[in-house]
Short mmCIF file of C-alpha atoms in Angstrom, two decimals:
data_model
loop_
_atom_site.label_atom_id
_atom_site.label_comp_id
_atom_site.label_asym_id
_atom_site.label_seq_id
_atom_site.Cartn_x
_atom_site.Cartn_y
_atom_site.Cartn_z
CA UNK A 1 33.72 11.72 -156.73
CA UNK A 2 36.81 11.85 -154.52
CA UNK A 3 34.95 12.63 -151.29
CA UNK A 4 34.59 9.88 -148.68
CA UNK A 5 31.74 9.50 -146.19
CA UNK A 6 33.16 8.20 -142.90
CA UNK A 7 30.04 8.44 -140.73
CA UNK A 8 26.26 8.53 -141.00
CA UNK A 9 23.56 8.36 -138.34
CA UNK A 10 19.76 8.62 -138.15
CA UNK A 11 18.33 11.15 -135.68
CA UNK A 12 15.34 13.41 -135.05
CA UNK A 13 12.92 14.80 -132.49
CA UNK A 14 9.66 13.31 -131.28
CA UNK A 15 8.52 9.70 -131.25
CA UNK A 16 7.92 7.03 -133.86
CA UNK A 17 9.25 7.80 -137.34
CA UNK A 18 9.95 11.41 -136.32
CA UNK A 19 12.60 10.17 -133.87
CA UNK A 20 14.63 9.10 -136.90
CA UNK A 21 13.32 11.58 -139.44
CA UNK A 22 16.75 12.83 -140.48
CA UNK A 23 20.13 11.40 -141.37
CA UNK A 24 23.44 13.19 -140.79
CA UNK A 25 26.54 12.32 -142.81
CA UNK A 26 30.15 13.29 -142.08
CA UNK A 27 32.65 13.42 -144.95
CA UNK A 28 36.30 13.96 -145.78
CA UNK A 29 35.60 17.65 -146.49
CA UNK A 30 34.93 18.33 -142.80
CA UNK A 31 31.24 19.00 -143.43
CA UNK A 32 28.20 17.41 -141.85
CA UNK A 33 25.31 17.07 -144.30
CA UNK A 34 21.79 16.75 -142.89
CA UNK A 35 18.94 15.21 -144.91
CA UNK A 36 15.22 14.86 -144.29
CA UNK A 37 14.53 11.12 -144.70
CA UNK A 38 11.06 11.65 -146.17
CA UNK A 39 12.54 13.98 -148.80
CA UNK A 40 15.17 11.37 -149.60
CA UNK A 41 12.53 8.68 -150.08
CA UNK A 42 10.49 11.00 -152.30
CA UNK A 43 13.53 11.56 -154.50
CA UNK A 44 13.80 7.86 -155.33
CA UNK A 45 16.83 5.58 -155.55
CA UNK A 46 18.55 7.11 -158.60
CA UNK A 47 18.24 10.84 -157.86
CA UNK A 48 21.01 12.36 -155.75
CA UNK A 49 19.14 14.46 -153.19
CA UNK A 50 21.00 17.55 -151.90
CA UNK A 51 21.30 18.14 -148.14
CA UNK A 52 18.80 20.36 -146.30
CA UNK A 53 21.63 21.64 -144.09
CA UNK A 54 25.42 21.68 -144.40
CA UNK A 55 27.54 22.37 -141.32
CA UNK A 56 31.24 23.28 -141.76
CA UNK A 57 31.97 21.25 -138.65
CA UNK A 58 35.66 20.33 -138.67
CA UNK A 59 39.04 21.22 -140.14
CA UNK A 60 39.73 17.97 -141.94
CA UNK A 61 37.59 14.88 -142.23
CA UNK A 62 34.64 14.03 -139.99
CA UNK A 63 35.36 10.50 -138.82
CA UNK A 64 32.54 9.85 -136.38
CA UNK A 65 28.95 10.83 -135.54
CA UNK A 66 26.95 9.62 -132.56
CA UNK A 67 23.50 10.61 -131.37
CA UNK A 68 21.84 10.34 -127.95
CA UNK A 69 18.09 10.74 -128.36
CA UNK A 70 17.22 11.16 -124.67
CA UNK A 71 19.57 14.12 -124.25
CA UNK A 72 18.80 15.50 -127.71
CA UNK A 73 22.41 15.76 -128.87
CA UNK A 74 24.42 14.78 -131.93
CA UNK A 75 28.21 14.64 -131.48
CA UNK A 76 30.90 14.80 -134.14
CA UNK A 77 34.63 14.12 -134.11
CA UNK A 78 37.33 14.26 -136.73
CA UNK A 79 40.82 14.82 -138.01
CA UNK A 80 41.29 18.11 -136.15
CA UNK A 81 41.06 16.37 -132.75
CA UNK A 82 38.00 18.41 -131.88
CA UNK A 83 34.75 16.92 -130.62
CA UNK A 84 31.61 19.02 -131.12
CA UNK A 85 28.20 18.64 -129.45
CA UNK A 86 25.19 19.83 -131.47
CA UNK A 87 21.61 20.26 -130.27
CA UNK A 88 19.29 18.06 -132.31
CA UNK A 89 16.38 20.49 -132.11
CA UNK A 90 18.59 23.27 -133.53
CA UNK A 91 19.71 21.04 -136.41
CA UNK A 92 16.14 20.03 -137.26
CA UNK A 93 14.88 23.63 -137.08
CA UNK A 94 17.66 24.84 -139.39
CA UNK A 95 17.19 21.95 -141.82
CA UNK A 96 13.47 22.72 -142.13
CA UNK A 97 13.95 26.49 -142.46
CA UNK A 98 14.36 28.14 -145.87
CA UNK A 99 16.30 31.04 -144.36
CA UNK A 100 19.94 30.57 -145.39
CA UNK A 101 21.11 32.97 -142.69
CA UNK A 102 19.64 30.73 -139.98
CA UNK A 103 21.29 27.69 -141.56
CA UNK A 104 24.68 29.42 -141.50
CA UNK A 105 24.29 30.46 -137.86
CA UNK A 106 24.04 26.97 -136.39
CA UNK A 107 26.83 26.50 -133.84
CA UNK A 108 27.79 23.62 -131.54
CA UNK A 109 26.54 23.80 -127.96
CA UNK A 110 29.93 22.61 -126.67
CA UNK A 111 33.32 21.56 -128.01
CA UNK A 112 36.31 19.66 -126.64
CA UNK A 113 39.87 19.24 -127.93
CA UNK A 114 42.04 16.17 -127.35
CA UNK A 115 45.12 16.87 -125.18
CA UNK A 116 48.52 17.32 -126.80
CA UNK A 117 51.45 15.20 -125.71
CA UNK A 118 54.27 17.03 -123.97
CA UNK A 119 57.64 17.06 -125.75
CA UNK A 120 61.14 18.04 -124.56
CA UNK A 121 61.85 21.71 -123.77
CA UNK A 122 58.20 22.53 -123.22
CA UNK A 123 57.08 21.76 -126.77
CA UNK A 124 53.75 20.15 -127.54
CA UNK A 125 52.96 17.43 -130.03
CA UNK A 126 50.21 17.48 -132.62
CA UNK A 127 46.59 17.26 -131.49
CA UNK A 128 45.61 13.59 -131.98
CA UNK A 129 42.66 13.02 -134.28
CA UNK A 130 39.34 11.62 -133.04
CA UNK A 131 38.60 8.43 -134.96
CA UNK A 132 35.46 7.31 -133.13
CA UNK A 133 32.93 8.51 -130.57
CA UNK A 134 30.73 6.69 -128.05
CA UNK A 135 28.30 8.25 -125.57
CA UNK A 136 27.68 6.88 -122.08
CA UNK A 137 24.19 8.21 -121.43
CA UNK A 138 24.07 6.98 -117.84
CA UNK A 139 27.01 9.23 -116.91
CA UNK A 140 26.76 11.95 -119.54
CA UNK A 141 30.30 11.22 -120.74
CA UNK A 142 31.33 11.32 -124.40
CA UNK A 143 34.27 9.03 -125.18
CA UNK A 144 36.63 10.00 -128.00
CA UNK A 145 38.90 7.26 -129.36
CA UNK A 146 42.01 9.12 -130.46
CA UNK A 147 44.97 8.66 -132.74
CA UNK A 148 47.43 8.59 -129.84
CA UNK A 149 45.95 5.33 -128.52
CA UNK A 150 44.02 6.95 -125.65
CA UNK A 151 40.24 7.13 -125.25
CA UNK A 152 39.31 10.47 -123.67
CA UNK A 153 36.05 10.88 -121.75
CA UNK A 154 34.42 14.33 -121.89
CA UNK A 155 31.76 15.36 -119.38
CA UNK A 156 29.12 16.82 -121.70
CA UNK A 157 26.80 17.94 -118.92
CA UNK A 158 29.50 19.90 -117.09
CA UNK A 159 31.34 20.95 -120.31
CA UNK A 160 34.71 20.86 -118.60
CA UNK A 161 37.79 21.66 -120.67
CA UNK A 162 39.82 18.72 -119.31
CA UNK A 163 38.91 15.03 -119.74
CA UNK A 164 36.81 13.40 -117.04
CA UNK A 165 38.45 10.06 -117.87
CA UNK A 166 41.45 8.77 -119.81
CA UNK A 167 41.42 5.11 -120.83
CA UNK A 168 45.04 4.08 -121.43
CA UNK A 169 46.37 0.61 -122.12
CA UNK A 170 46.47 0.00 -125.87
CA UNK A 171 49.92 -0.16 -127.48
CA UNK A 172 51.70 3.19 -127.49
CA UNK A 173 51.70 4.85 -130.90
CA UNK A 174 48.89 2.66 -132.25
CA UNK A 175 45.71 4.63 -133.06
CA UNK A 176 42.29 3.66 -131.79
CA UNK A 177 39.86 2.94 -134.62
CA UNK A 178 36.53 2.45 -132.84
CA UNK A 179 34.58 2.71 -129.60
CA UNK A 180 31.22 1.73 -128.15
CA UNK A 181 29.69 2.65 -124.78
CA UNK A 182 26.90 1.32 -122.60
CA UNK A 183 23.89 3.44 -121.73
CA UNK A 184 22.79 1.78 -118.51
CA UNK A 185 21.78 -1.65 -119.84
CA UNK A 186 23.33 -5.05 -119.24
CA UNK A 187 26.87 -3.69 -119.68
CA UNK A 188 26.40 -0.59 -117.53
CA UNK A 189 29.59 1.39 -116.96
CA UNK A 190 31.37 -0.29 -119.86
CA UNK A 191 33.28 1.11 -122.83
CA UNK A 192 34.79 -1.03 -125.60
CA UNK A 193 37.67 0.25 -127.74
CA UNK A 194 39.42 -1.28 -130.75
CA UNK A 195 42.94 -0.50 -131.88
CA UNK A 196 45.56 -0.88 -134.57
CA UNK A 197 47.38 -3.08 -132.03
CA UNK A 198 44.97 -5.93 -132.81
CA UNK A 199 43.05 -5.92 -129.53
CA UNK A 200 39.70 -4.79 -128.23
CA UNK A 201 39.65 -3.65 -124.62
CA UNK A 202 36.59 -3.79 -122.42
CA UNK A 203 36.82 -1.04 -119.80
CA UNK A 204 35.27 -0.46 -116.41
CA UNK A 205 35.07 3.31 -116.82
CA UNK A 206 34.48 3.90 -113.11
CA UNK A 207 37.96 2.54 -112.36
CA UNK A 208 39.45 3.42 -115.78
CA UNK A 209 40.83 -0.11 -116.06
CA UNK A 210 40.44 -2.82 -118.70
CA UNK A 211 38.56 -5.87 -117.40
CA UNK A 212 39.23 -7.87 -120.58
CA UNK A 213 41.75 -7.67 -123.43
CA UNK A 214 40.45 -9.52 -126.49
CA UNK A 215 42.13 -10.45 -129.75
CA UNK A 216 38.92 -11.00 -131.73
CA UNK A 217 40.75 -12.07 -134.88
CA UNK A 218 42.77 -14.87 -133.30
CA UNK A 219 40.38 -15.86 -130.48
CA UNK A 220 40.11 -19.63 -130.32
CA UNK A 221 37.70 -19.95 -127.40
CA UNK A 222 34.59 -19.46 -129.52
CA UNK A 223 31.71 -21.90 -129.19
CA UNK A 224 30.45 -21.38 -132.74
CA UNK A 225 32.73 -20.60 -135.67
CA UNK A 226 31.21 -19.95 -139.10
CA UNK A 227 33.20 -19.73 -142.33
CA UNK A 228 30.09 -19.66 -144.56
CA UNK A 229 30.89 -16.43 -146.36
CA UNK A 230 34.31 -17.65 -147.48
CA UNK A 231 32.48 -19.83 -149.99
CA UNK A 232 31.13 -16.62 -151.53
CA UNK A 233 34.10 -14.26 -151.41
CA UNK A 234 37.86 -14.47 -150.92
CA UNK A 235 40.10 -17.41 -151.71
CA UNK A 236 38.51 -19.88 -149.30
CA UNK A 237 41.51 -19.98 -146.96
CA UNK A 238 41.09 -19.52 -143.24
CA UNK A 239 42.60 -16.32 -141.82
CA UNK A 240 46.19 -16.39 -140.60
CA UNK A 241 46.72 -15.49 -136.95
CA UNK A 242 48.95 -12.45 -137.51
CA UNK A 243 47.55 -11.11 -140.77
CA UNK A 244 45.47 -7.91 -140.99
CA UNK A 245 44.55 -8.20 -137.34
CA UNK A 246 43.63 -4.62 -136.34
CA UNK A 247 40.20 -4.06 -134.77
CA UNK A 248 38.33 -1.73 -137.09
CA UNK A 249 34.81 -1.57 -135.62
CA UNK A 250 32.84 -2.47 -132.49
CA UNK A 251 29.15 -2.28 -131.59
CA UNK A 252 26.83 -3.13 -128.67
CA UNK A 253 23.34 -4.53 -129.02
CA UNK A 254 20.35 -2.67 -127.58
CA UNK A 255 20.17 -4.82 -124.43
CA UNK A 256 23.97 -4.59 -124.04
CA UNK A 257 24.34 -8.36 -123.78
CA UNK A 258 26.61 -8.62 -126.84
CA UNK A 259 29.50 -6.78 -128.44
CA UNK A 260 30.46 -7.29 -132.09
CA UNK A 261 34.16 -6.80 -132.93
CA UNK A 262 35.22 -6.51 -136.58
CA UNK A 263 38.83 -7.09 -137.64
CA UNK A 264 41.05 -6.21 -140.55
CA UNK A 265 41.17 -9.91 -141.37
CA UNK A 266 37.52 -10.03 -142.42
CA UNK A 267 36.07 -11.50 -139.21
CA UNK A 268 33.33 -10.34 -136.86
CA UNK A 269 33.60 -11.86 -133.39
CA UNK A 270 30.73 -11.82 -130.90
CA UNK A 271 31.60 -11.19 -127.25
CA UNK A 272 29.12 -12.29 -124.59
CA UNK A 273 29.08 -10.07 -121.50
CA UNK A 274 27.25 -12.79 -119.56
CA UNK A 275 29.90 -15.40 -120.31
CA UNK A 276 32.83 -12.99 -120.34
CA UNK A 277 34.14 -14.69 -123.47
CA UNK A 278 33.97 -14.80 -127.25
CA UNK A 279 30.91 -16.81 -128.25
CA UNK A 280 31.06 -16.95 -132.05
CA UNK A 281 32.90 -15.63 -135.08
CA UNK A 282 31.83 -15.13 -138.70
CA UNK A 283 34.01 -14.42 -141.70
CA UNK A 284 33.24 -12.15 -144.64
CA UNK A 285 36.36 -13.12 -146.56
CA UNK A 286 40.10 -13.02 -146.15
CA UNK A 287 40.51 -9.84 -148.21
CA UNK A 288 37.67 -7.85 -146.64
CA UNK A 289 38.72 -5.60 -143.75
CA UNK A 290 35.73 -4.95 -141.50
CA UNK A 291 35.23 -1.17 -141.09
CA UNK A 292 31.63 -0.81 -139.87
CA UNK A 293 29.33 -3.02 -137.81
CA UNK A 294 25.84 -2.69 -136.36
CA UNK A 295 23.72 -5.02 -134.21
CA UNK A 296 20.06 -4.84 -135.18
CA UNK A 297 17.82 -7.16 -133.19
CA UNK A 298 18.73 -10.68 -134.22
CA UNK A 299 21.17 -9.68 -136.96
CA UNK A 300 24.80 -8.65 -137.26
CA UNK A 301 25.24 -6.14 -140.11
CA UNK A 302 28.79 -5.39 -141.22
CA UNK A 303 30.73 -3.98 -144.15
CA UNK A 304 34.25 -3.03 -145.10
CA UNK A 305 36.72 -2.91 -147.95
CA UNK A 306 34.43 -4.27 -150.66
CA UNK A 307 31.13 -3.03 -152.15
CA UNK A 308 28.85 -5.29 -150.12
CA UNK A 309 26.94 -5.24 -146.84
CA UNK A 310 26.88 -8.56 -144.98
CA UNK A 311 24.09 -9.70 -142.69
CA UNK A 312 24.31 -12.72 -140.37
CA UNK A 313 22.01 -14.02 -137.68
CA UNK A 314 23.39 -14.44 -134.15
CA UNK A 315 23.96 -18.14 -134.82
CA UNK A 316 26.49 -17.18 -137.51
CA UNK A 317 24.41 -18.05 -140.58
CA UNK A 318 24.91 -15.72 -143.54
CA UNK A 319 21.54 -14.15 -144.39
CA UNK A 320 22.55 -11.83 -147.24
CA UNK A 321 25.44 -10.21 -149.07
CA UNK A 322 23.92 -6.99 -150.41
CA UNK A 323 25.75 -5.08 -153.19
CA UNK A 324 26.19 -1.35 -152.56
CA UNK A 325 27.70 1.64 -154.34
CA UNK A 326 30.82 2.47 -152.26
CA UNK A 327 33.86 0.41 -153.20
CA UNK A 328 34.84 0.58 -149.53
CA UNK A 329 32.27 1.09 -146.76
CA UNK A 330 33.05 3.09 -143.60
CA UNK A 331 29.58 4.02 -142.30
CA UNK A 332 26.49 1.99 -141.36
CA UNK A 333 23.38 2.86 -139.41
CA UNK A 334 19.90 1.37 -139.20
CA UNK A 335 16.48 2.81 -138.28
CA UNK A 336 12.88 2.75 -139.54
CA UNK A 337 13.57 -0.66 -141.15
CA UNK A 338 16.22 1.02 -143.33
CA UNK A 339 20.00 0.90 -143.51
CA UNK A 340 22.21 3.87 -144.44
CA UNK A 341 25.50 2.96 -146.13
CA UNK A 342 28.36 5.39 -146.77
CA UNK A 343 31.97 5.14 -147.86
CA UNK A 344 34.22 5.98 -150.78
CA UNK A 345 32.32 8.44 -152.94
CA UNK A 346 30.17 11.43 -152.12
CA UNK A 347 26.87 9.58 -151.56
CA UNK A 348 25.03 7.70 -148.85
CA UNK A 349 22.65 4.97 -150.03
CA UNK A 350 19.48 4.05 -148.12
CA UNK A 351 18.29 0.44 -148.35
CA UNK A 352 14.98 -1.07 -147.27
CA UNK A 353 14.71 -4.10 -144.98
CA UNK A 354 14.43 -6.23 -148.14
CA UNK A 355 17.74 -4.92 -149.47
CA UNK A 356 16.28 -2.62 -152.13
CA UNK A 357 17.95 0.76 -152.62
CA UNK A 358 15.25 3.36 -151.93
CA UNK A 359 17.19 6.65 -151.79
CA UNK A 360 20.55 8.31 -152.46
CA UNK A 361 21.90 11.28 -150.52
CA UNK A 362 24.62 13.44 -152.06
CA UNK A 363 26.93 14.72 -149.32
CA UNK A 364 28.90 17.97 -149.20
#
């Protein structure tokens, strides 16, 4: 189908499996589809399971979803420049309830709108879209990477109508594609943004200044450089320094010691916070733009503009190249030893730790 899934994330209430008992998916229709994971698994890999709850969340596509389990919130952002905060317990209650009226009455607990740029004679520009979200749990600030090249920080706890922070420094007129934020670990007080301008910026959010500006595609100061995957895909040539260099995805590991930065040139570069430098780089292939990345324990999981999910270890060795349904992948998340994969098409596929497709969710 013509719909595209741009974001998916596991979430839930409780502990153990219940903490990730649901998966939310944001699509090009502006809807968020919520699925019970156990119901998905019961449906099997070939049956398209319908959502338990559909939220008409945004005018235009939903580009990003992020969850913060400790505060019990799921946040969404999209093409309308609006960022919505949803209570997880309300989503779970509505998804489990058969009453359609209760499902239709779910509303966000808070909402924020990206500022408009001032134009001559008092006019205002268009509201810039929100392309990515990242939540700083230590400060209660939700960062929205916007289409005007600014990353806006919204104070979720105070619900103020004006940004609590504005991270400016990427090239003017170049949209931000991705963002990741610390939650009080090794990179406390840090936000990472990636842009169409070809750089990733590492921000000290307390001072609203960039401590490092990284070109992950052209970085030469890497201690380990793997080209293993180019033997599998692409034409075998090494990437050119100025080709397809935008930064399409970033991710922090759980301990916040590492940041993965994926580029339009098919590379994923690992930044070490301890060393303050790029430590390694892996390559999926010259023609594969990296659009989603996740750090899961000892593995780097990434995907992009081809129907495969790549998995490397932190030493840069290619572990697997898993085929998937979407011709182009935009969404990845991992929980309960499973990986959710979404992209072009109206479905999200769930894979086991062994790479077997175990469920298919059909998104609204």
